[in-house]
Short mmCIF file of C-alpha atoms and ligand atoms in Angstrom, two decimals:
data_model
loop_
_atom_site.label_atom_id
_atom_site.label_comp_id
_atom_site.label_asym_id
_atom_site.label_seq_id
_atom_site.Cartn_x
_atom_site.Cartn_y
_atom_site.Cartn_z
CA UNK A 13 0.00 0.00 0.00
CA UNK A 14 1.28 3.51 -0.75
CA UNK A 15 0.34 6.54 0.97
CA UNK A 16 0.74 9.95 -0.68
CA UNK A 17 3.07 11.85 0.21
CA UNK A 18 2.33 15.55 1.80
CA UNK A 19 2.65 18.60 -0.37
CA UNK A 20 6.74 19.99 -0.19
CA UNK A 21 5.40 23.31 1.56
CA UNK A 22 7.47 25.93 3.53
CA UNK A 23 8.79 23.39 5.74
CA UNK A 24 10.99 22.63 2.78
CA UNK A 25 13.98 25.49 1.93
CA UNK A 26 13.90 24.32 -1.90
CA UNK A 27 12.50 21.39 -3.67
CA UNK A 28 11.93 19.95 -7.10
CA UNK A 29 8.34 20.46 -9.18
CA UNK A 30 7.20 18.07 -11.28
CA UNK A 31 4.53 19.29 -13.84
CA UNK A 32 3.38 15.55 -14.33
CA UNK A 33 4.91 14.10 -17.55
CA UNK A 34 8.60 13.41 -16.16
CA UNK A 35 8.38 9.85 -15.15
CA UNK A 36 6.61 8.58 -18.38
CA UNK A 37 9.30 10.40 -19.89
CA UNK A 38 11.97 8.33 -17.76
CA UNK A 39 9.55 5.05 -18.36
CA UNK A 40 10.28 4.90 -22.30
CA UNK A 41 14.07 6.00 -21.92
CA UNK A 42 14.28 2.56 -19.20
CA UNK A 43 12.43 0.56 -21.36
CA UNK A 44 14.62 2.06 -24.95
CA UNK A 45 17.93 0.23 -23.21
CA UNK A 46 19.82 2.90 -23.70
CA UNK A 47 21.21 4.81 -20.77
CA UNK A 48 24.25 6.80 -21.95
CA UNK A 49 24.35 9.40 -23.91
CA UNK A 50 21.66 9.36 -26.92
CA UNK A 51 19.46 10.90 -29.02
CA UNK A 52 17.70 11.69 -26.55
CA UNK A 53 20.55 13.56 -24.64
CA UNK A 54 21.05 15.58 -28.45
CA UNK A 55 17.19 16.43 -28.55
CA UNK A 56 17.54 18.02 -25.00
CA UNK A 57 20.71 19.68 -26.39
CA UNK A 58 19.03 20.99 -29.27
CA UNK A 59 15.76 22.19 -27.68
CA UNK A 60 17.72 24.11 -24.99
CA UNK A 61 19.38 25.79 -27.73
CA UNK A 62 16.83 26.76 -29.53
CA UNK A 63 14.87 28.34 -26.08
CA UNK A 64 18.18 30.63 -25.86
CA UNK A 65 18.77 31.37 -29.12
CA UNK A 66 22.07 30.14 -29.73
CA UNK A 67 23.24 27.73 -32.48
CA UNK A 68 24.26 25.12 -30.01
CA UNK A 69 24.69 23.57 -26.27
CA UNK A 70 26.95 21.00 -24.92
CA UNK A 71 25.37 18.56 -21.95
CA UNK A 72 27.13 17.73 -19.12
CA UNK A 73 26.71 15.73 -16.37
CA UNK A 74 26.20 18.10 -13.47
CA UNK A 75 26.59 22.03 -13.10
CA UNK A 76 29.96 21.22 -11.71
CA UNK A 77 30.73 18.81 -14.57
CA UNK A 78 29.56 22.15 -16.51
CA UNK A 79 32.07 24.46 -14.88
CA UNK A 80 35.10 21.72 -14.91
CA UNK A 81 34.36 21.12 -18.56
CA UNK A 82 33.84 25.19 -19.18
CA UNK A 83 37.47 25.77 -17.82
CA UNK A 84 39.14 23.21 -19.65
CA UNK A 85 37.80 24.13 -23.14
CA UNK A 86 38.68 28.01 -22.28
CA UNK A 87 42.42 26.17 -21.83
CA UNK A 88 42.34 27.49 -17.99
CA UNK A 89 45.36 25.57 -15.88
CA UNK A 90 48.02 25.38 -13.92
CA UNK A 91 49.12 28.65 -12.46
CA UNK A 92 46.60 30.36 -13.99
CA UNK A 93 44.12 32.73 -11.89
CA UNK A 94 40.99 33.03 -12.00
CA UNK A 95 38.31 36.24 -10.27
CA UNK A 96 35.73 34.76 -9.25
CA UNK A 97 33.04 36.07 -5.92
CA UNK A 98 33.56 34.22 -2.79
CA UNK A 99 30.22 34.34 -2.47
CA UNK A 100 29.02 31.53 -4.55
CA UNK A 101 28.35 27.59 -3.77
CA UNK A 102 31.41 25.92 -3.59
CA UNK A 103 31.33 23.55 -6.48
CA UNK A 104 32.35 26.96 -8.22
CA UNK A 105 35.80 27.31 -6.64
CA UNK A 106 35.96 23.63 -6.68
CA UNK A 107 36.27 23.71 -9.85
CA UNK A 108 38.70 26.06 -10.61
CA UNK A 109 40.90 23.69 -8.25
CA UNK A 110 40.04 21.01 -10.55
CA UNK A 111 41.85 22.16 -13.79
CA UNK A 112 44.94 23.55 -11.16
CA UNK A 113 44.11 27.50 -11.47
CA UNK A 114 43.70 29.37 -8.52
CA UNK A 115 40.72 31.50 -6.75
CA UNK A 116 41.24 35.44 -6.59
CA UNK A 117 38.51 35.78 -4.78
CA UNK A 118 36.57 39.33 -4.84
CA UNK A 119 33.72 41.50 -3.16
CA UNK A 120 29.93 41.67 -4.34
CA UNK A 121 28.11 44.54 -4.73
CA UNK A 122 26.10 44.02 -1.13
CA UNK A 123 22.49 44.75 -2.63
CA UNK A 124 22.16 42.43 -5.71
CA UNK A 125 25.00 40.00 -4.47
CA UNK A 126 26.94 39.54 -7.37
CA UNK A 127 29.89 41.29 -8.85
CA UNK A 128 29.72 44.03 -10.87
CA UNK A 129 32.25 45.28 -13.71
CA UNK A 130 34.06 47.75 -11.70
CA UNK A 131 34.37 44.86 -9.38
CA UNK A 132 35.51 43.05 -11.89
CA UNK A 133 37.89 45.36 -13.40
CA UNK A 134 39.89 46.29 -10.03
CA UNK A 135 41.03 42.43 -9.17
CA UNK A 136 42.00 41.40 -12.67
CA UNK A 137 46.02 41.49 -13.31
CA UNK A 138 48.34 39.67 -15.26
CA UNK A 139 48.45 36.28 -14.25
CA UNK A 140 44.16 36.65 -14.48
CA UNK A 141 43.09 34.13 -17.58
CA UNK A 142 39.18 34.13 -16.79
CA UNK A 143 36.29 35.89 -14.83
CA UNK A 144 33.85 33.55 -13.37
CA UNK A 145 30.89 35.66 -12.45
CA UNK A 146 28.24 34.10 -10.37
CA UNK A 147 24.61 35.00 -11.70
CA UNK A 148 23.37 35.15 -8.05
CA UNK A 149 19.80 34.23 -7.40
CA UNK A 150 19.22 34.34 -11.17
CA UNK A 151 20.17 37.80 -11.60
CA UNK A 152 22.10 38.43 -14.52
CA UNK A 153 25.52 40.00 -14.57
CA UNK A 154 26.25 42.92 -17.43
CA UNK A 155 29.93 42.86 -17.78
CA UNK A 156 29.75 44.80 -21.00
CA UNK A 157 31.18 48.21 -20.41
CA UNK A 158 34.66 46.13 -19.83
CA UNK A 159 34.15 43.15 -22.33
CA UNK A 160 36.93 44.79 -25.03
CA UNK A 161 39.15 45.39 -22.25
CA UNK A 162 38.85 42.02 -20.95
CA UNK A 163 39.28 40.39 -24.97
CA UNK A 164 41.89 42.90 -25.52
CA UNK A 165 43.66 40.70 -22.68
CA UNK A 166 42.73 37.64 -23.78
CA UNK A 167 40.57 37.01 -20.39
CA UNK A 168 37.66 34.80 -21.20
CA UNK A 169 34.16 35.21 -18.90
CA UNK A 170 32.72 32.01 -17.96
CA UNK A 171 28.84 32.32 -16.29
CA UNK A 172 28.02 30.55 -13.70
CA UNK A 173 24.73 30.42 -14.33
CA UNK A 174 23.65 27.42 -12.09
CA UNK A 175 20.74 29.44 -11.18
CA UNK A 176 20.14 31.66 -13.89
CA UNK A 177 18.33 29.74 -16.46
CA UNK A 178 15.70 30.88 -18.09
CA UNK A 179 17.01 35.37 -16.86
CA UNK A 180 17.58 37.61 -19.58
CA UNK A 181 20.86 39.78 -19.50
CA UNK A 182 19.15 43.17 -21.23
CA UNK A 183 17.62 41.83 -24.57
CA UNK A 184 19.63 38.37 -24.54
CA UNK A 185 19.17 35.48 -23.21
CA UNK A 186 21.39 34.66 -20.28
CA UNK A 187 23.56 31.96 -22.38
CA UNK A 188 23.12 34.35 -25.46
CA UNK A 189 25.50 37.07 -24.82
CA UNK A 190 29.04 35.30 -25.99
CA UNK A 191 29.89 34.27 -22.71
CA UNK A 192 30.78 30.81 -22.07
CA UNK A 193 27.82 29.70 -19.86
CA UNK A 194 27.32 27.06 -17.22
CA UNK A 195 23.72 25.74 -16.48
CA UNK A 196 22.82 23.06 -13.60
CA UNK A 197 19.99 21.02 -14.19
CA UNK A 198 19.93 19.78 -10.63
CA UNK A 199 17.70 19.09 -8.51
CA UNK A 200 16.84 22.78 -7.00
CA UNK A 201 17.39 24.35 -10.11
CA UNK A 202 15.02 26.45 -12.00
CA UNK A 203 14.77 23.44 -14.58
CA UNK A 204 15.67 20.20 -13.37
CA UNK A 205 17.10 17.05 -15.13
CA UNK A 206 17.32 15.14 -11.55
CA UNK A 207 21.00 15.71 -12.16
CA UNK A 208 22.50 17.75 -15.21
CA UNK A 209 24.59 20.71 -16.54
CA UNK A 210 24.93 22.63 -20.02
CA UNK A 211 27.52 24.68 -21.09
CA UNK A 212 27.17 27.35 -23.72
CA UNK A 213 30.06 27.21 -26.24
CA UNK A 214 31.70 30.37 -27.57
CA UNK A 215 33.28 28.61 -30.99
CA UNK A 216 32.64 25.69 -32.72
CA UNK A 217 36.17 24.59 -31.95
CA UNK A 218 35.23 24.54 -27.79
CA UNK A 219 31.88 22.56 -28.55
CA UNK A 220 34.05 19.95 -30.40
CA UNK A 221 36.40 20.54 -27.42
CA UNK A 222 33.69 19.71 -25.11
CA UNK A 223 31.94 16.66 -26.51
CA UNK A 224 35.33 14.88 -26.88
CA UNK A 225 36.11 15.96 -22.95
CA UNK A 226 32.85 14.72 -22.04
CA UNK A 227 33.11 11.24 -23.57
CA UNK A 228 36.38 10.41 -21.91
CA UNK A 229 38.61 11.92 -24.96
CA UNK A 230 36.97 9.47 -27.39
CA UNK A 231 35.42 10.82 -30.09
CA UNK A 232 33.54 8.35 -32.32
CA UNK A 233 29.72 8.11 -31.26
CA UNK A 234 28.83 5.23 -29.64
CA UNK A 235 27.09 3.48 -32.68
CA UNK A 236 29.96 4.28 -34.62
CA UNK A 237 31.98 2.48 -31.79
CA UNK A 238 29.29 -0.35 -32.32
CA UNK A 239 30.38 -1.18 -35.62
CA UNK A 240 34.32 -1.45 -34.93
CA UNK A 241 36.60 -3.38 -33.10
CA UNK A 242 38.44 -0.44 -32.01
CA UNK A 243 37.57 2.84 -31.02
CA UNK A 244 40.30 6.27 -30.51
CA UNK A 245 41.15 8.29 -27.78
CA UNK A 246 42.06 11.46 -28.57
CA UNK A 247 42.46 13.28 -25.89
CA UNK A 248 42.31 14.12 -21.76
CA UNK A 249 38.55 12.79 -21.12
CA UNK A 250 36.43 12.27 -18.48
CA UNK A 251 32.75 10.65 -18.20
CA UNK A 252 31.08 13.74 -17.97
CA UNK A 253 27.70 12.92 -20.37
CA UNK A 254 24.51 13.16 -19.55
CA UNK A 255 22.34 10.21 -19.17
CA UNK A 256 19.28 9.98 -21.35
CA UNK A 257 16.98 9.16 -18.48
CA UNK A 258 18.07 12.28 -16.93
CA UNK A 259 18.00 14.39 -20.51
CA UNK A 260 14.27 13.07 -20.75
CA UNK A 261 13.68 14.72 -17.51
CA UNK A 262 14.59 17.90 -18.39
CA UNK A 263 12.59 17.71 -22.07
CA UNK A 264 9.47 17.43 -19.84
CA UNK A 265 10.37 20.02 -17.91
CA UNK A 266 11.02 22.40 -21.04
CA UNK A 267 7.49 21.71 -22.13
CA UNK A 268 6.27 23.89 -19.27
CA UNK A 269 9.03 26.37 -18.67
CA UNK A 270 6.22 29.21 -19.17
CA UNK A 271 4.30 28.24 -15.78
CA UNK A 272 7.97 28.03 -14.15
CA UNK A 273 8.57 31.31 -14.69
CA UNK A 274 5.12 32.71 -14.37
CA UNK A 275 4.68 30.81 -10.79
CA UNK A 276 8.64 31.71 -9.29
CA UNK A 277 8.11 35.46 -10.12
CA UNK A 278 4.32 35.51 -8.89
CA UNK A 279 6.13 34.13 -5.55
CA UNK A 280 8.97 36.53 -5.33
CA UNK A 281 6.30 39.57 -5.86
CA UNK A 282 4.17 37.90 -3.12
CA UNK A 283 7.20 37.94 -0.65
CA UNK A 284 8.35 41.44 -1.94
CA UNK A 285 4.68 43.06 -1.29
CA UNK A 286 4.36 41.38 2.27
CA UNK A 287 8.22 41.99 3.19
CA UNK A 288 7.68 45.69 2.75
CA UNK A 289 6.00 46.22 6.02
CA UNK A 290 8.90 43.90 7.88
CA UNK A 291 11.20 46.57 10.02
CA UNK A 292 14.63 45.11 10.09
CA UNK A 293 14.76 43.06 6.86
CA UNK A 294 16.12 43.61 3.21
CA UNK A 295 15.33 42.14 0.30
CA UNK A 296 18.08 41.32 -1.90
CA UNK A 297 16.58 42.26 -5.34
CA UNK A 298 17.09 39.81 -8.00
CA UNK A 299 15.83 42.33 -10.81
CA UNK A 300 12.29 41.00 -11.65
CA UNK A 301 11.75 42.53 -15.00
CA UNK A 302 14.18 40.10 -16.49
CA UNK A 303 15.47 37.41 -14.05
CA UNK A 304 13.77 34.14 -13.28
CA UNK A 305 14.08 34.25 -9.71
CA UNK A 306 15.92 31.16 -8.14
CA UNK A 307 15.98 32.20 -4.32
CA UNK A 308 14.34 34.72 -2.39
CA UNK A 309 16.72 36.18 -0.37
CA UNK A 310 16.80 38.74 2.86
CA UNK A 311 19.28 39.98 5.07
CA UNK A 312 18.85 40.26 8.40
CA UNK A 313 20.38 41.35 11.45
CA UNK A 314 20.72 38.34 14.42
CA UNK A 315 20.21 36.19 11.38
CA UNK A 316 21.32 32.80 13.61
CA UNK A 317 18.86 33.78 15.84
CA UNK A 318 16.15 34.17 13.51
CA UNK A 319 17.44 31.37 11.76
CA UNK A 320 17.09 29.12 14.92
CA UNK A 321 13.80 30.78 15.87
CA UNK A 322 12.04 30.00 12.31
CA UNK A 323 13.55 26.38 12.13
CA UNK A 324 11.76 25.62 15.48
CA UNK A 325 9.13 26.87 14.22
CA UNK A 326 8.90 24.74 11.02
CA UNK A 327 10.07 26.96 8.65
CA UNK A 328 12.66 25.97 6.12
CA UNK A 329 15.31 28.75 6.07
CA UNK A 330 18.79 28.27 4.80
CA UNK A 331 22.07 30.14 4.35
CA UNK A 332 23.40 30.60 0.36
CA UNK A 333 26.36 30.75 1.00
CA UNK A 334 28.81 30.85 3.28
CA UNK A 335 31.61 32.83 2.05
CA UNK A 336 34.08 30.63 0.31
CA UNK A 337 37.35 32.42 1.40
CA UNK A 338 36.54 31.85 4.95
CA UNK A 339 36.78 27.77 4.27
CA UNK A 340 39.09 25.73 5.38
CA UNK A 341 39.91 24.27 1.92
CA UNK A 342 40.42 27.76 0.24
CA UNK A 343 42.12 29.07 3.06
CA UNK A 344 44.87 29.15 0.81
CA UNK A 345 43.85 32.40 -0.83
CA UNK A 346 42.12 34.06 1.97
CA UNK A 347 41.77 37.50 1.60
CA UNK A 348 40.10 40.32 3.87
CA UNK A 349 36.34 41.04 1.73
CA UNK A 350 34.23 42.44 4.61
CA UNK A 351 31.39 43.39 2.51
CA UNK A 352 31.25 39.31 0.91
CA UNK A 353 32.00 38.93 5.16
CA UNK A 354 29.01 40.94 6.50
CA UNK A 355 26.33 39.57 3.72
CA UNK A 356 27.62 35.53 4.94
CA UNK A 357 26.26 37.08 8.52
CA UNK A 358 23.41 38.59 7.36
CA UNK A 359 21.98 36.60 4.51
CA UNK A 360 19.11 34.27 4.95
CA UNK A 361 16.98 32.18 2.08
CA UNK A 362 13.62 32.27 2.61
CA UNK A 363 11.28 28.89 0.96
CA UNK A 364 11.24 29.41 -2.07
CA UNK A 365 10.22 27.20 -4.72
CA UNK A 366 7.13 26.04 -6.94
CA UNK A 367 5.21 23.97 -4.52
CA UNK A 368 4.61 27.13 -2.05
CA UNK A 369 1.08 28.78 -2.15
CA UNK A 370 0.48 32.05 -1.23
CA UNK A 371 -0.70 31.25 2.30
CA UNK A 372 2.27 29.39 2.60
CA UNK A 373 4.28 32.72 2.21
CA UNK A 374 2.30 34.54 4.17
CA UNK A 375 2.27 32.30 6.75
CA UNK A 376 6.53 32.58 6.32
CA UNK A 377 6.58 36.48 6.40
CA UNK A 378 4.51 36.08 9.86
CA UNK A 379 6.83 33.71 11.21
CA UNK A 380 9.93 36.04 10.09
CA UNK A 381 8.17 39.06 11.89
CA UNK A 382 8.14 36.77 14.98
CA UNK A 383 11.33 35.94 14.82
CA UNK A 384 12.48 38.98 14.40
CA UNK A 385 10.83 40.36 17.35
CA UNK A 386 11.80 37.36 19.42
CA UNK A 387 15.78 37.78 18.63
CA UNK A 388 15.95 41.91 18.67
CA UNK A 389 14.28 41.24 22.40
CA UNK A 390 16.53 38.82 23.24
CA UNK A 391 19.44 40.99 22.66
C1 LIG B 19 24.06 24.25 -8.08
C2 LIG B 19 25.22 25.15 -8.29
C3 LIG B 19 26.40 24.71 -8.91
C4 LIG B 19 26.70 23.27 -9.21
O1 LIG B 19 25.73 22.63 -9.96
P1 LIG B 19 25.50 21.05 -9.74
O2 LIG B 19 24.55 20.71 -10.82
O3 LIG B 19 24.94 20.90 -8.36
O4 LIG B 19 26.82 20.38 -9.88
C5 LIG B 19 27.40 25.64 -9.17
N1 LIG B 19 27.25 26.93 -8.82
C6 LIG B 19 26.15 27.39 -8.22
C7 LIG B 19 26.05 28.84 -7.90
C8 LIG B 19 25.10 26.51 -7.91
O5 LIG B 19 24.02 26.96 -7.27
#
């Protein structure tokens, strides 16, 4: 016997949302055979290209797989360094490790989170081969007024866009703008594949780059492999493709992209209206008119407090992030930030994802104002 399962409601920080025709989807790619990567990977590839704009999209594994991948093609390595805002999920510097660069980690402009050219422009020296902007809470990052400076010095930007799909950057989509962009497909995400990544090549030469890397440096297809008793490797590789079953996820979820958006912005102009009357608290604005909100984000002060005070009472808060210089496996190339510093005290995520009605936020802002109260007159 099964029993269903309760609604994910604001208990929950994030969760996925199924808009019902995912696990057929999965069904037909178990019962196909064919697990690796397919035609069914290529279709997902293709659609997601066509929903930027852009002539073409390289799957990947994870958003980390995305970013690892991303780096390599861009020829990032050893002794290399690359800016990038401590502020950001880990897997970001993580990845930077991975090809043998190193983190210069920099500040964030302390109302929208992420960096911002002149940000940008002040860290960058000579040893600097790539700027990995974060697209914080789906807000998109305009790094045009120094984009000629930064060719001129042969510095590629490489998006992390892990929760950015779907924003526009002005009149482009985010993935649309020449930079080399990273998507995650995972489980949180704006559009999820279970588990899965994207990168947005700059050249045809990276894609081909890319899909060799991907495959574990071989580059024959695997029904070309099928019909030979050898096949070539060409080159580093690692198994970086994404499965079919979870490609077929994210097809399903394309379908209905529209209500995505439509519900995760409705939500985030719920929270905005009701957080207005909330003395003490900040939004951090993730610039509705063109962003596809992934988070809804305050800052607080006492935030452990409130976070402890809202936990107990059933709310599902959470912290994105805290800052990345102050770990112990970067602490390497610690640095003093003290705005990135004060925002990984203040910051607090609110529930936010597709499952939450509006009583559900409501009932959130009213716990917030509680808790708020409760720590200020504990103080
Ligand atoms: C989720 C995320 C990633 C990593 O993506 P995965 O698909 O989980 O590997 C990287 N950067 C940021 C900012 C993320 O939120």
């Amino acid at each position: 016997m099964t029993t269903a399962s309760p609604r994910p409601d604001m208990k929950r920080n994030a969760s996925p949302y199924l808009h019902g025709k995912e696990a057929a989807a999965v069904t037909r790619v178990l019962e196909s055979g064919q697990y690796g990567h397919t035609a069914v990977t290529e279709e997902f590839e293709q659609r997601i290209a066509e929903f930027l704009g852009v002539s073409d999209a390289v799957a990947v594994t994870s958003g980390t797989a995305a970013l690892h991948t991303a780096l390599l093609a861009a020829r990032v390595g050893a002794g290399d360094e690359v800016v990038v805002p401590s502020m950001t999920f880990c897997a970001t510097v993580q990845a930077i490790l991975a090809v043998g660069a190193t983190p210069r980690f920099i500040e964030i402009n302390p109302s929208t989170l992420c960096v911002d050219h002149q940000l940008v422009l002040d860290a960058v020296n000579a040893n600097t081969v790539a700027v990995l902007p974060v697209l914080f809470g789906g807000r998109a990052v305009d790094l045009g007024p120094i984009q000629c400076e930064l060719q001129e010095r042969g510095i590629s930007v490489i998006e992390d866009a892990a929760h950015a799909f779907g924003s526009y950057n002005g009149a482009r989509r985010v993935g649309a703008t020449g930079a080399l962009t990273c998507f995650s497909f995972g489980p949180i995400k704006n559009l999820t594949c279970g588990q899965g990544g994207m990168v947005i090549p700059r050249t045809q030469k990276e894609a081909d780059t890319m899909r060799r890397l991907r495959l574990l440096g071989v580059t024959q297809s695997q029904r070309e492999r099928a019909n030979r008793t050898c096949y070539q490797v060409d080159s580093f590789g690692l198994r970086y493709q994404l499965s079919a079953i979870n490609a077929a996820i994210g097809l399903a979820q394309l379908d209905h992209f529209e209500d995505t958006v439509h519900t995760r912005r409705h939500q985030w102009r719920t929270y905005r209206e009701l957080l207005r009357h909330l003395r003490g608290v900040t939004l951090v604005d993730v610039g509705l008119e063109t962003a596809v909100p992934h988070l809804c984000q305050i800052r607080v002060p006492r935030r452990d407090q409130v976070f402890t005070e809202m936990r107990a009472h059933g709310v599902g808060v959470g912290v994105h992030y805290p800052p990345n210089h102050l770990q112990p496996a970067f602490a390497a190339w610690r640095r003093a930030l003290p705005v990135t510093e004060q925002a990984g005290r203040q910051i607090l995520s609110l529930p936010f994802h597709q499952h939450l009605t509006d009583d559900d936020i409501n009932h959130v802002v009213a716990a917030l104002g509680q808790a708020v109260e409760t720590a200020r007159a504990a103080q």
